[in-house]
mmCIF file of C-alpha atoms and ligand atoms in Angstrom:
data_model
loop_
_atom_site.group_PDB
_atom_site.id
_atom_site.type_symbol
_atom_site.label_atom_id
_atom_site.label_comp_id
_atom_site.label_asym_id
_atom_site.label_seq_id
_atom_site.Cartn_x
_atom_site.Cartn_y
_atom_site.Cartn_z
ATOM 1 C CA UNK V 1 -4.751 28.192 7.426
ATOM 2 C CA UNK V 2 -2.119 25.673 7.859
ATOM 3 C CA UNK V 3 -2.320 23.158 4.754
ATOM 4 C CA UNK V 4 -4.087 19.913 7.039
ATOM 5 C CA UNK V 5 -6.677 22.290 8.316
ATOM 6 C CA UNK V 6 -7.216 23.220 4.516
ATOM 7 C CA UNK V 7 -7.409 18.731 3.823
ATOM 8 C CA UNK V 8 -9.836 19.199 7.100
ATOM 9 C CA UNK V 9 -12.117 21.117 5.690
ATOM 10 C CA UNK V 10 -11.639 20.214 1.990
ATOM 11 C CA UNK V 11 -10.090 22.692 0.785
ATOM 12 C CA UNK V 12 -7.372 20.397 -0.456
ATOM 13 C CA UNK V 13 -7.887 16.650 -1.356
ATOM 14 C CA UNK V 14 -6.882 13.771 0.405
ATOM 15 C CA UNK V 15 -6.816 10.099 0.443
ATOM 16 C CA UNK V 16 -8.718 9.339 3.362
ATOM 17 C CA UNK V 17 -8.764 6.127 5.419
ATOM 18 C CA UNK V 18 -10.843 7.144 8.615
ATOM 19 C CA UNK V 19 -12.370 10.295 9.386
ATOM 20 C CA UNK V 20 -14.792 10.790 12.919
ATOM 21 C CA UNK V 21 -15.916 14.282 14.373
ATOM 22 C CA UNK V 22 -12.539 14.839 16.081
ATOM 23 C CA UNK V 23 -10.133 12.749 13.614
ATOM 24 C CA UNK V 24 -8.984 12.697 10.247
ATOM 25 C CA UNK V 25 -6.391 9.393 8.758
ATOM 26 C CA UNK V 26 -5.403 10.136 4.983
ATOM 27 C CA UNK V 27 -2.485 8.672 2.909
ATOM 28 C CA UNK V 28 0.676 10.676 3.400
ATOM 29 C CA UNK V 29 1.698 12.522 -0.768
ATOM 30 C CA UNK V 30 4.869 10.863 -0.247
ATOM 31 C CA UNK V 31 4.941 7.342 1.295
ATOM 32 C CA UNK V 32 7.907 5.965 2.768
ATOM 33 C CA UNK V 33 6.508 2.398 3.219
ATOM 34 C CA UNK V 34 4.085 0.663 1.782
ATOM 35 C CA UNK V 35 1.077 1.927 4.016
ATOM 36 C CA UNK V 36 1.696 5.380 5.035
ATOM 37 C CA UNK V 37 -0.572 7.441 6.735
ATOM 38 C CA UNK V 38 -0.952 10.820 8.741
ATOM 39 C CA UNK V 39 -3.331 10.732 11.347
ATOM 40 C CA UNK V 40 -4.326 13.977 12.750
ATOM 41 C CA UNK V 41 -6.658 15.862 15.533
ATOM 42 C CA UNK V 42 -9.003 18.398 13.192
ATOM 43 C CA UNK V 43 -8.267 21.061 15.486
ATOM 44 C CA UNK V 44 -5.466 22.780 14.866
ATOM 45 C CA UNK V 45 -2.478 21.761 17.476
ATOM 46 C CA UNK V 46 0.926 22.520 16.470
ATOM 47 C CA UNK V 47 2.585 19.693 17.393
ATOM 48 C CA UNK V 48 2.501 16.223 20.193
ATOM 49 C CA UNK V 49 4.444 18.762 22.468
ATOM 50 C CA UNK V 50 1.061 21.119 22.732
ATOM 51 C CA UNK V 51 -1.642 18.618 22.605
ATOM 52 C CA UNK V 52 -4.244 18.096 26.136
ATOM 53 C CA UNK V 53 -4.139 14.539 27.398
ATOM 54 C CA UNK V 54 -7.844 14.617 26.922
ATOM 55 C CA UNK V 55 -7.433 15.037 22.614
ATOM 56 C CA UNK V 56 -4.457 12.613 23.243
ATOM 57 C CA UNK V 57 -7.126 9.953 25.464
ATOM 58 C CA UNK V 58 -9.224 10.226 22.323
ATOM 59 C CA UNK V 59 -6.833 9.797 19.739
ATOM 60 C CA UNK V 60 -5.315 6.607 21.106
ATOM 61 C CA UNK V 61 -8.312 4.439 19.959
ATOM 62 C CA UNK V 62 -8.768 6.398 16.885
ATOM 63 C CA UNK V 63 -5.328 5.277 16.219
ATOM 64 C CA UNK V 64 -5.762 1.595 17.106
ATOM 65 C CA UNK V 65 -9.036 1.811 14.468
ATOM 66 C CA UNK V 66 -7.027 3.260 11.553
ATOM 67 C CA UNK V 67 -4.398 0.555 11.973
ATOM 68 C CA UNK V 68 -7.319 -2.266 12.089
ATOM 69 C CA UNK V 69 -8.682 -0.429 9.287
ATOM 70 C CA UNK V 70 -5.468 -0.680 7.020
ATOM 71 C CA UNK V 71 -4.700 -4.574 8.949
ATOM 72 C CA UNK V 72 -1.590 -4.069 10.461
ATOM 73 C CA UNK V 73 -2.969 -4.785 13.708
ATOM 74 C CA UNK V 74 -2.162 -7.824 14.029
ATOM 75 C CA UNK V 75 1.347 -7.972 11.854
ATOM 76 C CA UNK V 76 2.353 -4.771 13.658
ATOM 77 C CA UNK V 77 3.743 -0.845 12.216
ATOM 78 C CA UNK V 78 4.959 1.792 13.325
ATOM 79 C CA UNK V 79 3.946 4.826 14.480
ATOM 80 C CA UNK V 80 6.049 8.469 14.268
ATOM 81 C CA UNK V 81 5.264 11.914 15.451
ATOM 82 C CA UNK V 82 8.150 15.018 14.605
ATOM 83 C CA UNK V 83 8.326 17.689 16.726
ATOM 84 C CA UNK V 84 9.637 21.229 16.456
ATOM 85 C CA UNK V 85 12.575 21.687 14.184
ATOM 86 C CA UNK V 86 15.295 19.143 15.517
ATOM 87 C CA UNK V 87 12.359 16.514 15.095
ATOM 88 C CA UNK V 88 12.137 17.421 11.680
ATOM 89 C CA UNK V 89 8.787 18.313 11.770
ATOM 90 C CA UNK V 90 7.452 20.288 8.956
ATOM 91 C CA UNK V 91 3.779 20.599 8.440
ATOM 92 C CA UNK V 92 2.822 22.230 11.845
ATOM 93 C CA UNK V 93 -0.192 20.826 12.692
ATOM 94 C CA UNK V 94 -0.034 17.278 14.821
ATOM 95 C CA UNK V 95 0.367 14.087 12.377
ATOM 96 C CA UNK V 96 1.699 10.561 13.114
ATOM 97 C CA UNK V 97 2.940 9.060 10.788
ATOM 98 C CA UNK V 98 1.528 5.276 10.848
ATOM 99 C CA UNK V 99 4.008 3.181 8.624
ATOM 100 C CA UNK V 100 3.178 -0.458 7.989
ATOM 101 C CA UNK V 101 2.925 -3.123 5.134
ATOM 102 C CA UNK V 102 6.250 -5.137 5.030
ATOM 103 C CA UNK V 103 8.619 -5.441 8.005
ATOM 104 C CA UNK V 104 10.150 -2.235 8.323
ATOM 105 C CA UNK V 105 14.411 -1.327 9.099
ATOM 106 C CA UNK V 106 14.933 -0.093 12.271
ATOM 107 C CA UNK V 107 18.904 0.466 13.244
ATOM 108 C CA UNK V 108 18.979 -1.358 16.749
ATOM 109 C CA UNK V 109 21.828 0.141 18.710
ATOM 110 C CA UNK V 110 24.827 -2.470 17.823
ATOM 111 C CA UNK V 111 27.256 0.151 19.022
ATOM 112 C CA UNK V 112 26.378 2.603 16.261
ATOM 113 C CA UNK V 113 27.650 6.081 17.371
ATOM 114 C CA UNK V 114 24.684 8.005 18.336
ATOM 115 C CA UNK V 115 26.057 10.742 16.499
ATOM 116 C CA UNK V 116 24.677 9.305 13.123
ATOM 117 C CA UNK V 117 21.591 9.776 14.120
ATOM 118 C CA UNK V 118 21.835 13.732 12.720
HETATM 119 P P1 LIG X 201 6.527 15.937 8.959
HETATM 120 O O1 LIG X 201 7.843 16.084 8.249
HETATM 121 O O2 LIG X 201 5.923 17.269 9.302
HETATM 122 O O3 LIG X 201 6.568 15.001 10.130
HETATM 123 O O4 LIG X 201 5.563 15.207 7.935
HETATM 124 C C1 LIG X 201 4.770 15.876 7.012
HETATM 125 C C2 LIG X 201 4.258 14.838 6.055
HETATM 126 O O5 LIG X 201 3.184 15.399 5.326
HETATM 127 C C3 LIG X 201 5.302 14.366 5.023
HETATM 128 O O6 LIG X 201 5.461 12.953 5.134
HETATM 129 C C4 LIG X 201 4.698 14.793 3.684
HETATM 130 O O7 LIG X 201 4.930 13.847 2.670
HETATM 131 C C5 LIG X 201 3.222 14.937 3.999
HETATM 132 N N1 LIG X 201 2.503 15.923 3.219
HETATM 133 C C6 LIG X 201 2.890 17.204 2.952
HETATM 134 N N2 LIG X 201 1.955 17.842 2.251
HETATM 135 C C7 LIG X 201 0.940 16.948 2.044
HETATM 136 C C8 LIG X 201 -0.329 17.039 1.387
HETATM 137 O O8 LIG X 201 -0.712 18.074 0.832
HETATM 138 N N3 LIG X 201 -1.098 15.928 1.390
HETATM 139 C C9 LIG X 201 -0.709 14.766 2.006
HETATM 140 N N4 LIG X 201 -1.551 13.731 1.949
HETATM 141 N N5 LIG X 201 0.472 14.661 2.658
HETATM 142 C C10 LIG X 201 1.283 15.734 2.670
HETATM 143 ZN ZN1 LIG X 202 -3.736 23.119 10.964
#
């Protein structure tokens, strides 16, 4: 059992934030802003690239609730899903990554060579 399905059915602790039948938010071990959370389908999916639209349909206003939950709906965040190994991904069961709490950097172009992006 992949280690979210374990924090799905308690086998493992978590931090949650917002849990429904189908849903789970929890903070992420190692934040990289000041709010970071994973927010995850309980069924095991490996990644956005296998997921039905239907689970997807779902998830959007789970989504939407965590962030209302944590109030960065209205100041904005940002939200991240890795796939697969050039995505970095590397618990492989669905997640994104909701980051939020302060404005956060985002490189914009400026004729950066796309290069430095790996
Ligand atoms: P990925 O690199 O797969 O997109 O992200 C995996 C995320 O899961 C990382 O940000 C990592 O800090 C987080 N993570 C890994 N193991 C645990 C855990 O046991 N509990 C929690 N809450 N987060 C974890
Ligand atoms: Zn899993």
């Amino acid at each position: 059992m992949c280690i979210f399905c374990k924090i799905v059915e308690k086998e493992l602790p978590s931090n949650t934030v917002l849990e429904n039948e189908e849903f789970m938010a929890f903070h992420d071990i190692y934040p990289k802003a000041p709010i970071h959370v994973l927010v995850i389908p309980k069924k095991h999916v490996e990644s956005f690239h296998e997921v039905d639209s239907d689970t997807m349909a779902k998830m959007t206003p789970f989504i939407q609730e965590v962030a209302r939950t944590l109030g960065v709906d209205k100041t904005g965040y940002r939200l991240v899903t890795n796939i697969g190994s050039d995505g970095g991904q590397e618990v492989l069961h669905l997640h994104f990554h909701l980051l939020g709490g302060g404005k956060l950097r985002w490189d914009h172009g400026h004729g950066d060579d796309p290069h430095k992006a790996l």
